Amino acid sequence: DAKTTQPNSMESNEEEPVHLPCNHSTISGTDYIHWYRQLPSQGPEYVIHGLTSNVNNRMASLAIAEDRKSSTLILHRATLRDAAVYYCILRDGNQAGTALIFGKGTTLSVSS
Amino acid sequence: DTGVSQDPRHKITKRGQNVTFRCDPISEHNRLYWYRQTLGQGPEFLTYFQNEAQLEKSRLLSDRFSAERPKGSFSTLEIQRTEQGDSAMYLCASSGGQGSNSPLHFGNGTRLTVT
């Protein structure tokens, strides 16, 4: 499986935007970039995914570099509830049902 | 959508005992996944079902582990002769739809402590 690299931890203040980076230099043409987050004492939850174009949903935005070797998850206004571990995962779009392979993710701390 | 349900939430057992966990996926989701997570690590994939067929098993799934999904609905994960190293959070997830990018919906896990 192609690997991703994320910083171990990041800090943010409430109400400020947060940019969570992810490097995936060995990404293949059929790999989608998925983001999940895991709040304390809960299972992971889906955040967003994309292939080439930037994507927006109610939770976040995903900015994908033109060469697709990196991406950034953007939380537009961090809240205390956004404190979680954020996982960037590559998933082959040609293989239906393939399992997600998690790394260690980035632990985001949000201060009031 | 009632979400993925896992039972029990916590299980404490003595080394050598057998334990069984249950997962109820979101109804009509045809895919079901089991993961294991230890403190400070991301979830590790164990096994995957499409309907009742077990299509993929990780090398982490030793002979002491067995998973079933008899009617393509709920699933069970059994660990025989538990060891202290089996202490972890066991997570279940389900997904539906035809696409390869259908999101996984996770339950809140069963925390196993082996004493």
mmCIF file of N, CA, C and O in Angstrom, chain A residues 12-18 75-80 82 110-112:
data_model
loop_
_atom_site.group_PDB
_atom_site.id
_atom_site.type_symbol
_atom_site.label_atom_id
_atom_site.label_comp_id
_atom_site.label_asym_id
_atom_site.label_seq_id
_atom_site.Cartn_x
_atom_site.Cartn_y
_atom_site.Cartn_z
ATOM 1 N N SER A 12 -3.727 24.298 17.665
ATOM 2 C CA SER A 12 -4.507 25.385 17.088
ATOM 3 C C SER A 12 -5.273 26.088 18.194
ATOM 4 O O SER A 12 -5.467 25.531 19.287
ATOM 5 N N ASN A 13 -5.710 27.285 17.875
ATOM 6 C CA ASN A 13 -6.597 28.016 18.778
ATOM 7 C C ASN A 13 -8.013 27.956 18.225
ATOM 8 O O ASN A 13 -8.234 27.899 17.003
ATOM 9 N N GLU A 14 -8.948 27.996 19.154
ATOM 10 C CA GLU A 14 -10.349 27.969 18.762
ATOM 11 C C GLU A 14 -10.669 29.130 17.828
ATOM 12 O O GLU A 14 -10.118 30.219 17.966
ATOM 13 N N GLU A 15 -11.557 28.871 16.874
ATOM 14 C CA GLU A 15 -12.007 29.885 15.916
ATOM 15 C C GLU A 15 -10.999 30.175 14.802
ATOM 16 O O GLU A 15 -11.321 30.928 13.887
ATOM 17 N N GLU A 16 -9.813 29.593 14.870
ATOM 18 C CA GLU A 16 -8.820 29.835 13.820
ATOM 19 C C GLU A 16 -8.835 28.692 12.804
ATOM 20 O O GLU A 16 -9.216 27.561 13.135
ATOM 21 N N PRO A 17 -8.399 28.957 11.559
ATOM 22 C CA PRO A 17 -8.308 27.864 10.591
ATOM 23 C C PRO A 17 -7.141 26.944 10.921
ATOM 24 O O PRO A 17 -6.147 27.365 11.518
ATOM 25 N N VAL A 18 -7.293 25.698 10.516
ATOM 26 C CA VAL A 18 -6.257 24.695 10.728
ATOM 27 C C VAL A 18 -5.955 24.009 9.395
ATOM 28 O O VAL A 18 -6.877 23.615 8.680
ATOM 29 N N LEU A 75 -9.601 22.786 8.178
ATOM 30 C CA LEU A 75 -10.751 23.063 9.056
ATOM 31 C C LEU A 75 -10.860 24.569 9.120
ATOM 32 O O LEU A 75 -9.927 25.231 9.582
ATOM 33 N N HIS A 76 -11.965 25.111 8.694
ATOM 34 C CA HIS A 76 -12.023 26.560 8.486
ATOM 35 C C HIS A 76 -12.058 27.344 9.785
ATOM 36 O O HIS A 76 -11.491 28.432 9.876
ATOM 37 N N ARG A 77 -12.724 26.804 10.794
ATOM 38 C CA ARG A 77 -12.769 27.445 12.110
ATOM 39 C C ARG A 77 -12.755 26.349 13.152
ATOM 40 O O ARG A 77 -13.765 25.714 13.400
ATOM 41 N N ALA A 78 -11.602 26.143 13.749
ATOM 42 C CA ALA A 78 -11.477 25.046 14.706
ATOM 43 C C ALA A 78 -12.338 25.291 15.936
ATOM 44 O O ALA A 78 -12.447 26.421 16.431
ATOM 45 N N THR A 79 -12.936 24.230 16.418
ATOM 46 C CA THR A 79 -13.647 24.266 17.690
ATOM 47 C C THR A 79 -13.013 23.235 18.624
ATOM 48 O O THR A 79 -12.222 22.392 18.187
ATOM 49 N N LEU A 80 -13.357 23.301 19.882
ATOM 50 C CA LEU A 80 -12.792 22.349 20.841
ATOM 51 C C LEU A 80 -13.143 20.923 20.450
ATOM 52 O O LEU A 80 -12.390 19.978 20.712
ATOM 53 N N ASP A 82 -13.096 19.696 17.621
ATOM 54 C CA ASP A 82 -12.239 19.207 16.535
ATOM 55 C C ASP A 82 -10.944 18.587 17.040
ATOM 56 O O ASP A 82 -10.148 18.078 16.240
ATOM 57 N N VAL A 110 -6.687 21.691 20.336
ATOM 58 C CA VAL A 110 -7.345 22.984 20.136
ATOM 59 C C VAL A 110 -7.496 23.655 21.483
ATOM 60 O O VAL A 110 -8.064 23.071 22.413
ATOM 61 N N SER A 111 -6.996 24.867 21.560
ATOM 62 C CA SER A 111 -7.056 25.621 22.813
ATOM 63 C C SER A 111 -8.092 26.732 22.719
ATOM 64 O O SER A 111 -8.275 27.337 21.664
ATOM 65 N N SER A 112 -8.737 26.994 23.840
ATOM 66 C CA SER A 112 -9.741 28.074 23.871
ATOM 67 C C SER A 112 -9.085 29.410 24.181
ATOM 68 O O SER A 112 -7.914 29.469 24.564
#
